[in-house]
Coordinates of C-alpha atoms and ligand atoms in Angstrom, one line a residue:
X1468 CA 0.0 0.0 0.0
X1469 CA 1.6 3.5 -0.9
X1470 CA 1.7 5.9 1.7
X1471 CA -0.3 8.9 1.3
X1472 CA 1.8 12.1 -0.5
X1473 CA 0.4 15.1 -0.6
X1474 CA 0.7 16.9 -3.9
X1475 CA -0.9 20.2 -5.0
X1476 CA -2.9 20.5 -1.1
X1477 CA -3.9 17.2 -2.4
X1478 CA -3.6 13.5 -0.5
X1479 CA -2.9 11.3 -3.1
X1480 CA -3.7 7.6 -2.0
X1481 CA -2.4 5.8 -4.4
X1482 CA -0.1 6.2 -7.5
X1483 CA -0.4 4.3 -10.5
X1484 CA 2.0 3.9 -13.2
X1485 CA 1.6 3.4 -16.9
X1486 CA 2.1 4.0 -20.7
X1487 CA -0.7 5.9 -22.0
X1488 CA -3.5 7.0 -19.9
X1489 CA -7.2 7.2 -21.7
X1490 CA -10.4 8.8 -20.4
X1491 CA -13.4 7.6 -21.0
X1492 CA -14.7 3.7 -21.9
X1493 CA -16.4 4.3 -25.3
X1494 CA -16.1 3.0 -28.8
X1495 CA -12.7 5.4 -28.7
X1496 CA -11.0 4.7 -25.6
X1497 CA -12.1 0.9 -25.4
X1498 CA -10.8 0.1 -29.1
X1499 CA -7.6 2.0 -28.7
X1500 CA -6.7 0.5 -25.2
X1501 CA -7.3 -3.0 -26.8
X1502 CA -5.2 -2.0 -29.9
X1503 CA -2.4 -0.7 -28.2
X1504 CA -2.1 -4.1 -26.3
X1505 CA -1.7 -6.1 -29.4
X1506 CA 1.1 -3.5 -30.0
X1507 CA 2.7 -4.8 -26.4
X1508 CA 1.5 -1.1 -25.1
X1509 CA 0.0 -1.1 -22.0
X1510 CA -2.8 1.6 -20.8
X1511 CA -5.2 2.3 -18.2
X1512 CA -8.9 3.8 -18.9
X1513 CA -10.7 5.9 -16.5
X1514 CA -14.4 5.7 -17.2
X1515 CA -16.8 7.8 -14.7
X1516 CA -20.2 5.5 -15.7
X1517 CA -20.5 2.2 -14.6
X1518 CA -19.6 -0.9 -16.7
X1519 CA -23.2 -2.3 -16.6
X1520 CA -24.4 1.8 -17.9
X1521 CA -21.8 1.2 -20.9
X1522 CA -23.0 -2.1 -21.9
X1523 CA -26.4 -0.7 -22.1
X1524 CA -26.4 2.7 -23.2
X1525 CA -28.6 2.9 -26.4
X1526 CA -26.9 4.8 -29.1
X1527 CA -26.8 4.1 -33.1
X1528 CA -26.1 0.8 -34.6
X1529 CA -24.5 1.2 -37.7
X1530 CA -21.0 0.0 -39.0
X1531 CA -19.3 1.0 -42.3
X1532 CA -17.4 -1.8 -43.9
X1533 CA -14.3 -0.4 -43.0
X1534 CA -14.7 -0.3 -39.4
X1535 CA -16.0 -4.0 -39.4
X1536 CA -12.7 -5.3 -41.8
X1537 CA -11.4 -2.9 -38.9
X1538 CA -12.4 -4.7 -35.8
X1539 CA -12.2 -8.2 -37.5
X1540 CA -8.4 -7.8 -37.9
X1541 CA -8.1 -6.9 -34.5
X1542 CA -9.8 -10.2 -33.0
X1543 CA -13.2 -7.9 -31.9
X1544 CA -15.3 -10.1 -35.1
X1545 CA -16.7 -12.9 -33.7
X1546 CA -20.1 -11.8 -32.9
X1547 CA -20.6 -9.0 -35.3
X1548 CA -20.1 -11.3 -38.1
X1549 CA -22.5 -14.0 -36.4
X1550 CA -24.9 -11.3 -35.2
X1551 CA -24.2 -8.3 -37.4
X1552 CA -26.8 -7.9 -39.9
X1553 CA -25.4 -7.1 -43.5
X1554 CA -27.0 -4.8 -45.0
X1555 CA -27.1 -4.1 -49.3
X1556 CA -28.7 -0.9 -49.3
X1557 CA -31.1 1.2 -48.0
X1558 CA -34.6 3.4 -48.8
X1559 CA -35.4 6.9 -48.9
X1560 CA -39.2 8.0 -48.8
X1561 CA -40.4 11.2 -49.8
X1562 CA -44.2 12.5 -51.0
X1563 CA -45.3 8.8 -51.8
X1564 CA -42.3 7.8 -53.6
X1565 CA -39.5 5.5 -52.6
X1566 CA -35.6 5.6 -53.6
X1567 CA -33.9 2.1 -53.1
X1568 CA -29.9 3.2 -52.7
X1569 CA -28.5 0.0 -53.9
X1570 CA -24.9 -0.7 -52.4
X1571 CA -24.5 -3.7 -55.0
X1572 CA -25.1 -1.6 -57.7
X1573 CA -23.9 1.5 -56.9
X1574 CA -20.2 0.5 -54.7
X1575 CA -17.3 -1.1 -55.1
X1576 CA -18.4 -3.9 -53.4
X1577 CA -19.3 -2.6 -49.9
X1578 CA -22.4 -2.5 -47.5
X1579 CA -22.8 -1.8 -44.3
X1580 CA -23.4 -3.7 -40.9
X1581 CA -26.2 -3.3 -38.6
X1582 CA -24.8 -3.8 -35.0
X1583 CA -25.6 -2.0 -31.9
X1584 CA -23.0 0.8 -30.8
X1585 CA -23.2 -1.2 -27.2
X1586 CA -22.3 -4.1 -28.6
X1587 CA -19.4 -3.4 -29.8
X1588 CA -18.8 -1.6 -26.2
X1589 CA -19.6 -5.2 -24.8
X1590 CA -17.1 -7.2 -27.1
X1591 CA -14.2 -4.6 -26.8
X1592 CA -14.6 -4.5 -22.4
X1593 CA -14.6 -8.6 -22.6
X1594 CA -11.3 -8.5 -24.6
X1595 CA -9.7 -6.0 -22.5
X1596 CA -11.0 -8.0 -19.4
X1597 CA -9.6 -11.3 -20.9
X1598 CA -6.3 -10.2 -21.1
X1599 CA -6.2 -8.6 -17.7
X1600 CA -6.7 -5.2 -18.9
X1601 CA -7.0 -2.1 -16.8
X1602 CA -10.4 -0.5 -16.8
X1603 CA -11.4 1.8 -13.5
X1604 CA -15.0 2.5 -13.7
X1605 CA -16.6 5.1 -11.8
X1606 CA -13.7 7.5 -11.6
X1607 CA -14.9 10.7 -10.7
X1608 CA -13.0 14.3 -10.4
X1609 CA -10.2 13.6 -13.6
X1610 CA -7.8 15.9 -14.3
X1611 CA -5.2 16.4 -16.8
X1612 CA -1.3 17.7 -16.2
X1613 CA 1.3 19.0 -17.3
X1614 CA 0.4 17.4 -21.4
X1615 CA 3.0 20.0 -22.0
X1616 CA 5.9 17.6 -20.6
X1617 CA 7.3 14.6 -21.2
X1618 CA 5.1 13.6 -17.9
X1619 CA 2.0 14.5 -17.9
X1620 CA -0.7 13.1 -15.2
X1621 CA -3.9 12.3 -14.7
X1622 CA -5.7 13.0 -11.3
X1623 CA -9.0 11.1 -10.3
X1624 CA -10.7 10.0 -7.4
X1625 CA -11.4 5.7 -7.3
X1626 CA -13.8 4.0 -4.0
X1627 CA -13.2 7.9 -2.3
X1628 CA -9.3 7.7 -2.7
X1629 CA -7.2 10.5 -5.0
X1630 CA -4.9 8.3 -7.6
X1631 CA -2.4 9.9 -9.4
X1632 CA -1.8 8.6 -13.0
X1633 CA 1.9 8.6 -14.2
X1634 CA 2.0 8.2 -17.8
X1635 CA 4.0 9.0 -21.2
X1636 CA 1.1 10.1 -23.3
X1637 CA -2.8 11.2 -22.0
X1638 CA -5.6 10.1 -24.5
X1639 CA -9.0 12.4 -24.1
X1640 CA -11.5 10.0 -25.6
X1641 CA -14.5 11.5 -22.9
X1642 CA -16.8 12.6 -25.4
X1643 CA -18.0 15.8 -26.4
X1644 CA -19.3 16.5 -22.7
X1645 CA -15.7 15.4 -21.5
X1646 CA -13.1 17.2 -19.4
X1647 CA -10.2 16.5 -22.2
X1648 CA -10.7 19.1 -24.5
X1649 CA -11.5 21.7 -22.1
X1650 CA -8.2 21.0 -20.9
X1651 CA -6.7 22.6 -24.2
X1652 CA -6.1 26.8 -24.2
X1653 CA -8.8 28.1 -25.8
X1654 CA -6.1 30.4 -27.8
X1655 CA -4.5 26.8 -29.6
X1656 CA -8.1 25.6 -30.6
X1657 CA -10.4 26.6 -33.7
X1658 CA -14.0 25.5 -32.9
X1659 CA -16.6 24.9 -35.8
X1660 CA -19.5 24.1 -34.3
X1661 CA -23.7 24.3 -36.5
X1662 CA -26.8 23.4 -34.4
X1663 CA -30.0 22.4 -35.8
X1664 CA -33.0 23.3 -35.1
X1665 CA -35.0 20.1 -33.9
X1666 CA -33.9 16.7 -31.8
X1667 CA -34.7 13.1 -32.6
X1668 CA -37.0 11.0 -30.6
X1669 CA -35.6 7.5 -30.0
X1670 CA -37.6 4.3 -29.6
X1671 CA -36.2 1.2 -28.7
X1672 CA -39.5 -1.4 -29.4
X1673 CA -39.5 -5.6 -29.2
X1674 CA -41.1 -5.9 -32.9
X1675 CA -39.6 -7.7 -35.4
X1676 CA -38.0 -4.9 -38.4
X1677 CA -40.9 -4.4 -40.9
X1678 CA -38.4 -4.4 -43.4
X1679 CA -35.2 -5.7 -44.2
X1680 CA -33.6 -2.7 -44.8
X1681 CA -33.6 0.9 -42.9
X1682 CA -36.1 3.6 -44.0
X1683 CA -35.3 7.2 -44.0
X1684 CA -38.4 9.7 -44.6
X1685 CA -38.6 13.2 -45.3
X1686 CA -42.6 13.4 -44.7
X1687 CA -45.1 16.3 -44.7
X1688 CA -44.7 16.3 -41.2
X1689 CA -40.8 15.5 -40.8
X1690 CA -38.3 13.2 -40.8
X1691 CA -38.5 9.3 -39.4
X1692 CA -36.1 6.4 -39.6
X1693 CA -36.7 3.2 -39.2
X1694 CA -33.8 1.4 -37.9
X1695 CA -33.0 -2.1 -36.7
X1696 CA -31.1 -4.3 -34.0
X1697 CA -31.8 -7.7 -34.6
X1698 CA -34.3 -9.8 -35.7
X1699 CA -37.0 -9.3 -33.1
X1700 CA -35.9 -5.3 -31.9
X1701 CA -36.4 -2.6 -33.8
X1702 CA -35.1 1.3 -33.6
X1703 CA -37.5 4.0 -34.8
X1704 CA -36.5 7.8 -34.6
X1705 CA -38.8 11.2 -35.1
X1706 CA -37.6 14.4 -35.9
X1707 CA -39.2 16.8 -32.9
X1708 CA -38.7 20.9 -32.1
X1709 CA -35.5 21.1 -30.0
X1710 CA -37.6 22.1 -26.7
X1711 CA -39.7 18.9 -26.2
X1712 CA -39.3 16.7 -23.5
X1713 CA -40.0 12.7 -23.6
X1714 CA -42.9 13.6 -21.3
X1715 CA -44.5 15.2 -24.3
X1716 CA -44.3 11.7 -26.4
X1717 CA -47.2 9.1 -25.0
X1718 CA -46.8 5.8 -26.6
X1719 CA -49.7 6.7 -28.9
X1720 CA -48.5 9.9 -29.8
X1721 CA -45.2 7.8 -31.1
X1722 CA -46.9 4.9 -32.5
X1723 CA -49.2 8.0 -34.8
X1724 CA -46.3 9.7 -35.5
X1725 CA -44.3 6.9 -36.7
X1726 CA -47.3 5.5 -39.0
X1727 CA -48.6 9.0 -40.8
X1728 CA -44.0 9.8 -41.1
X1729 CA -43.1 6.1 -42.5
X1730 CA -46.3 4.5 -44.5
X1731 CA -46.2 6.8 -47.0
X1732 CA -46.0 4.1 -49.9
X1733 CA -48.8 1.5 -50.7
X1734 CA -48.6 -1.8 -48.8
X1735 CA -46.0 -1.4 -46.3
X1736 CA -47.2 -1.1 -42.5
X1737 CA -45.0 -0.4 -39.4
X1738 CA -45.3 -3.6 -36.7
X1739 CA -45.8 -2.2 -33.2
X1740 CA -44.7 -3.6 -30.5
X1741 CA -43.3 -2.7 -26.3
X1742 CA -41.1 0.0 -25.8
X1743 CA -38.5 -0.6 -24.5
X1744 CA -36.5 2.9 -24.3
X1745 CA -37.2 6.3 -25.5
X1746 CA -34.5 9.5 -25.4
X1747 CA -34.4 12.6 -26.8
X1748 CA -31.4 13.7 -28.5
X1749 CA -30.5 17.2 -30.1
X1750 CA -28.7 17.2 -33.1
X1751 CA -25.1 19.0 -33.4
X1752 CA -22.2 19.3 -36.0
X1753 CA -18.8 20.3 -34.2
X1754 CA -15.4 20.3 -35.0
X1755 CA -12.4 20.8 -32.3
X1756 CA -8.9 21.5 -34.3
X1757 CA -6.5 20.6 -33.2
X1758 CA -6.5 17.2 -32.3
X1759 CA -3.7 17.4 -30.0
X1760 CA -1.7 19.9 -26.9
X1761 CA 1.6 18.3 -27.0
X1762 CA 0.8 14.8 -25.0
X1763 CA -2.7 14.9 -25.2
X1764 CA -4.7 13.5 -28.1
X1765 CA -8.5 13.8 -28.2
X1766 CA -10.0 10.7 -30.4
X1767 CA -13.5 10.2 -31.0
X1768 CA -16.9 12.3 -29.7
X1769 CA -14.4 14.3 -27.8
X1770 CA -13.1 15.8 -30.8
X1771 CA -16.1 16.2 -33.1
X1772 CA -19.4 15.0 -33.3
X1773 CA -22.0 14.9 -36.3
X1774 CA -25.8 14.9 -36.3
X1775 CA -26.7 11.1 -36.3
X1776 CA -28.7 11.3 -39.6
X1777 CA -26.2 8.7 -41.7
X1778 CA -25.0 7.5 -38.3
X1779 CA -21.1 8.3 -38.7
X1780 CA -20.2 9.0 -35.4
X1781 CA -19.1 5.3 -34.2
X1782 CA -16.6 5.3 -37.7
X1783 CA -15.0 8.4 -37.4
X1784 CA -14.1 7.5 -33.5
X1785 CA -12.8 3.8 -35.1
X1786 CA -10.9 6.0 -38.0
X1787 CA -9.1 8.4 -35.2
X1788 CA -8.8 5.2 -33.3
X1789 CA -6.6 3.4 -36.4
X1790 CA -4.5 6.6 -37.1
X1791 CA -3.7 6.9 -33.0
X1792 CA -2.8 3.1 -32.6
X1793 CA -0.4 3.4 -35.6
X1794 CA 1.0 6.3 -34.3
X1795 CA 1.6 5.4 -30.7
X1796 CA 3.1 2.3 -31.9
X1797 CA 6.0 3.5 -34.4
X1798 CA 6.9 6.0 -31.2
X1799 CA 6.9 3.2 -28.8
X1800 CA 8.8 0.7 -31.1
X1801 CA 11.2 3.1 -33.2
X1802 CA 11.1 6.8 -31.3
X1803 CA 9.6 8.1 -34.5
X1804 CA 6.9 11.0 -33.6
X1805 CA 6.3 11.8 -37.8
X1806 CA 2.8 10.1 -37.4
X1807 CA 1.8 11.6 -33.8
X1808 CA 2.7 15.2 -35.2
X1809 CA 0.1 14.6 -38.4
X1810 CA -2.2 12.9 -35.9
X1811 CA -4.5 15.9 -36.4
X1812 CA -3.8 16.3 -39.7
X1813 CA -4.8 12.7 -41.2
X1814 CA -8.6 12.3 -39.0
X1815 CA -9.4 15.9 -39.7
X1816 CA -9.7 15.3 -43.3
X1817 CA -12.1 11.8 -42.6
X1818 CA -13.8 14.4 -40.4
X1819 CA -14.9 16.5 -42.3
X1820 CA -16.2 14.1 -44.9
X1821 CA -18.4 13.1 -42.6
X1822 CA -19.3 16.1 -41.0
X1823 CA -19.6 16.6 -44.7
X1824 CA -22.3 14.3 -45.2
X1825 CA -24.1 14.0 -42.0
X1826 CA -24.6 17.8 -43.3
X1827 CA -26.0 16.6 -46.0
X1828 CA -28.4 13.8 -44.9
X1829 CA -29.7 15.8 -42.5
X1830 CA -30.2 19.1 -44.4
X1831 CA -31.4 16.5 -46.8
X1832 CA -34.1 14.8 -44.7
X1833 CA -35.4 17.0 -41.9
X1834 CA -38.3 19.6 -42.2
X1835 CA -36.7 22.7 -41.1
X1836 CA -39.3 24.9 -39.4
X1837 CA -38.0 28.4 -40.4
X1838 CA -37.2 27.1 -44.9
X1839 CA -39.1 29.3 -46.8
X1840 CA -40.5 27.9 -50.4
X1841 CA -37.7 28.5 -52.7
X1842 CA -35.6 26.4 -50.1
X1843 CA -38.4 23.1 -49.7
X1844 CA -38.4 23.4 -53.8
X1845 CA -34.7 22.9 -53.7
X1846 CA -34.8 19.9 -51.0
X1847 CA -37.5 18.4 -53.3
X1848 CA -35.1 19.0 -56.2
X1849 CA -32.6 17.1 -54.6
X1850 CA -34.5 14.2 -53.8
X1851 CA -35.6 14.0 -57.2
X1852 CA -32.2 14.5 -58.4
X1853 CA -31.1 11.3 -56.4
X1854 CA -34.1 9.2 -57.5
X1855 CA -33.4 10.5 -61.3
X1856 CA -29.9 10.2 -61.2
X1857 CA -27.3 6.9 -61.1
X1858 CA -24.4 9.3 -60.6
X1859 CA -25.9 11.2 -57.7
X1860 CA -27.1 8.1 -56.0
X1861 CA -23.3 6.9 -56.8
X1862 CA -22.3 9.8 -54.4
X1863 CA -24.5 9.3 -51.2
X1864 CA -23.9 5.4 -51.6
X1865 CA -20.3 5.6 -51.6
X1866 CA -20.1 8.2 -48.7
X1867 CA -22.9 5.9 -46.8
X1868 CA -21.1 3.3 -46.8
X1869 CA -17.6 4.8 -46.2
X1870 CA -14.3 4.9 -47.5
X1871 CA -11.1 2.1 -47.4
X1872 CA -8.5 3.2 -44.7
Ligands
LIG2142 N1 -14.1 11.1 -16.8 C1 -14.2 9.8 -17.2 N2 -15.0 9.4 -18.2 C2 -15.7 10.3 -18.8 C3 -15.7 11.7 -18.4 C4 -14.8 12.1 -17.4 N3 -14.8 13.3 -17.0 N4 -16.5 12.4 -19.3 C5 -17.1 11.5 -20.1 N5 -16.6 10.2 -19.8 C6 -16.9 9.0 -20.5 C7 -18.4 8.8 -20.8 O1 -19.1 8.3 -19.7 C8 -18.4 7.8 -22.0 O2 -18.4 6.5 -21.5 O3 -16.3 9.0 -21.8 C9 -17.0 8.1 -22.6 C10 -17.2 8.7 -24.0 O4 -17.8 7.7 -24.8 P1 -18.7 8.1 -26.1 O5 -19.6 9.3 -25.7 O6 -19.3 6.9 -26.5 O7 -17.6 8.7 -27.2 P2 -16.6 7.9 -28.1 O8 -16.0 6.8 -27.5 O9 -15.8 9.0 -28.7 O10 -17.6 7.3 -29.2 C11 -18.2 8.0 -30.2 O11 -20.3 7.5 -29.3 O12 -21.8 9.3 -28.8 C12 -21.5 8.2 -29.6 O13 -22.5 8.9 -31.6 C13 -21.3 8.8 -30.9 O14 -21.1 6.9 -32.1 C14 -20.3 7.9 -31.5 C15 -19.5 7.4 -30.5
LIG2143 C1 -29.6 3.5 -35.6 O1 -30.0 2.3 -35.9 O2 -29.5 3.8 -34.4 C2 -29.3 4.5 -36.7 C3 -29.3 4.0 -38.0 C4 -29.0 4.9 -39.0 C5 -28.8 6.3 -38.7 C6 -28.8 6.7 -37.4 C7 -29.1 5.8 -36.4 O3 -28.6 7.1 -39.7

């Protein structure tokens, strides 16, 4: 047991020792702790939720092709492929016509996998766990130090004891709400940063998908998805004004929503079923550059986050994810810091093409309360534009599904 020292009028318990140091056990800092241990790189990761609120936190569910090729490579495949659903393309509904985006046709060979976000949370925490990985959860009070040196620090409270957290390099992958990139000078940063101006209603319902593949709307009354997580749960989402609370959504008000926003076309009907889960969610594009304050890096949500229409968000953490893991490695094997210095550099440019095209989708998609005419004349001209054309549908499929590493 180390004695208590007292360090900045603070009793520090306990000191603990490692390589790199990550906050937060999401997608982010889950994959990259697991990735940097098949590079012999040890790591400890400071969550402040629970493990059982990790495993179970609903978020979106879907997987481009290079994040599963991805997580297959790095032993994390198992399930997906046995439980993933594969999906070859998708359908966009507007007035009473339908848009089939066929990946087959209209890739180079890709699709994309439906499989919860938590899901991969569970497989990543069981490898870690396996291999006698270090994950503290409900940390509480972190702080960063001294990133500026070649020893920075993390400070946390663990079971109501101060821990000090030696380590070579810090890794902020705390989300957007986060303490990580709040740690960076304000004067070093550009922020970009678009709000929109509704929310999305999530349902989580035990019904069996009424259709193979997802449905996004654009509907007289606004947008609806219906999304999927296995065989016998389905998710269903409803663009709502930015102010309303999940008190405001009965059951019945959902289920009428849901029915007037997806059966637009003849003979398809929405199966009903138990809800399971509903959150509100408002909808955000944001950008932090730089990526990086000498030895802290920010991966994942922490960094930028996209409106979920096109559901990017899990990728681009998995694509900062890659570039960090190869980075960290060639410094820890050769010394060389070439690829930590264009750390920033190499995800901002996969971030923006899908902040890009979250854009996009959701400009595309959503009912915006203050367009005038000339601008719901244009959205319409759009969607015909994609229905009319091979080349335009070309472009969303091939952004949809994501681009090779
Ligand atoms: N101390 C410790 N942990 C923290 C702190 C903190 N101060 N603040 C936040 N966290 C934890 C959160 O509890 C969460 O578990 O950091 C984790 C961040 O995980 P995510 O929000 O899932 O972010 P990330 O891993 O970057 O994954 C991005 O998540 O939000 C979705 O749509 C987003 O799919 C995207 C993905
Ligand atoms: C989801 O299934 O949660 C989902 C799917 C597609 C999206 C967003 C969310 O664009």
């Amino acid at each position: 047991m180390p004695g208590v020292i007292p360090l900045n009028n603070k009793k520090i318990s306990r000191i603990v020792q490692t390589q790199v140091g990550i906050i937060g056990a999401g997608p982010a800092g889950l994959l990259l702790s697991h990735v940097l241990h098949l590079h012999g790189i040890e790591s400890v990761v400071l969550e402040k939720h629970s493990k059982d609120y990790v495993e179970s936190r609903v978020r979106a569910g879907v997987l481009e092709q290079a994040s599963v090729t991805l997580l297959s490579e790095v032993g994390l495949g198992e399930r997906l492929q046995r439980e993933g659903m594969q999906h070859h393309g998708f359908e966009i509904r507007f007035g009473n016509r339908s848009h089939r985006i066929n990946f087959d046709e209209l890739t180079d060979g890709k699709g994309i996998t439906v499989y919860g976000q938590q899901e991969v949370v569970k497989d990543i925490i069981a490898a870690r766990l396996t291999a006698g990985g270090q994950i503290s959860f409900e940390v509480d009070k972190v702080s960063i130090h001294d990133q500026l040196s070649e020893e920075p620090f993390i400070e946390y409270l663990l079971a109501g004891e101060n821990h000090k957290l030696n380590c070579d390099f810090i890794i902020g992958c705390d989300g957007f709400h986060g303490v990580s990139r709040k740690t960076i000078p304000e004067d070093v940063i550009s922020s970009f940063d678009q709000s929109y101006p509704f929310a999305w209603l999530g349902v989580l319902v035990q019904a069996a998908p009424s259709s193979e593949e997802l449905i996004y709307s654009n509907s007289a009354t606004g947008f609806a998805l219906h999304s999927m997580r296995s065989r016998t749960v389905t998710r269903n989402y409803i663009q709502c004004p930015l102010d309303d609370v999940i008190e405001d959504w009965s059951n019945d008000r959902i289920w009428q929503e849901l029915h007037t926003r997806l059966e637009t076309v003849p003979d398809w009907a929405l199966t009903e079923g138990e809800i399971l889960e509903k959150s509100i969610t408002p909808m955000r594009s944001f950008v932090c550059e730089t990526m990086r304050h000498g030895r802290l890096f920010l991966a994942g949500d922490a960094a930028h986050i996209v409106p979920p229409t096109g559901a990017k968000g899990m990728n681009l953490a998995i694509s900062d994810v890659r570039f960090l893991g190869q980075a960290l490695s060639a410094w820890y094997q050769n010394g060389s810091d070439d690829l930590l210095n264009s750390y920033s550099a190499n995800c901002l440019r996969r971030v923006w093409r899908g902040e890009r095209f979250s854009w996009y989708m959701t400009s595309l998609l959503h009912k915006f309360p203050d367009d005038n005419q000339f601008q719901r004349r244009l959205q319409q001209a759009e969607l015909y534009y994609l229905s009319d054309s091979k080349a335009a549908s070309v472009a969303l499929a091939e952004n949809y599904v994501g681009f090779n590493f």
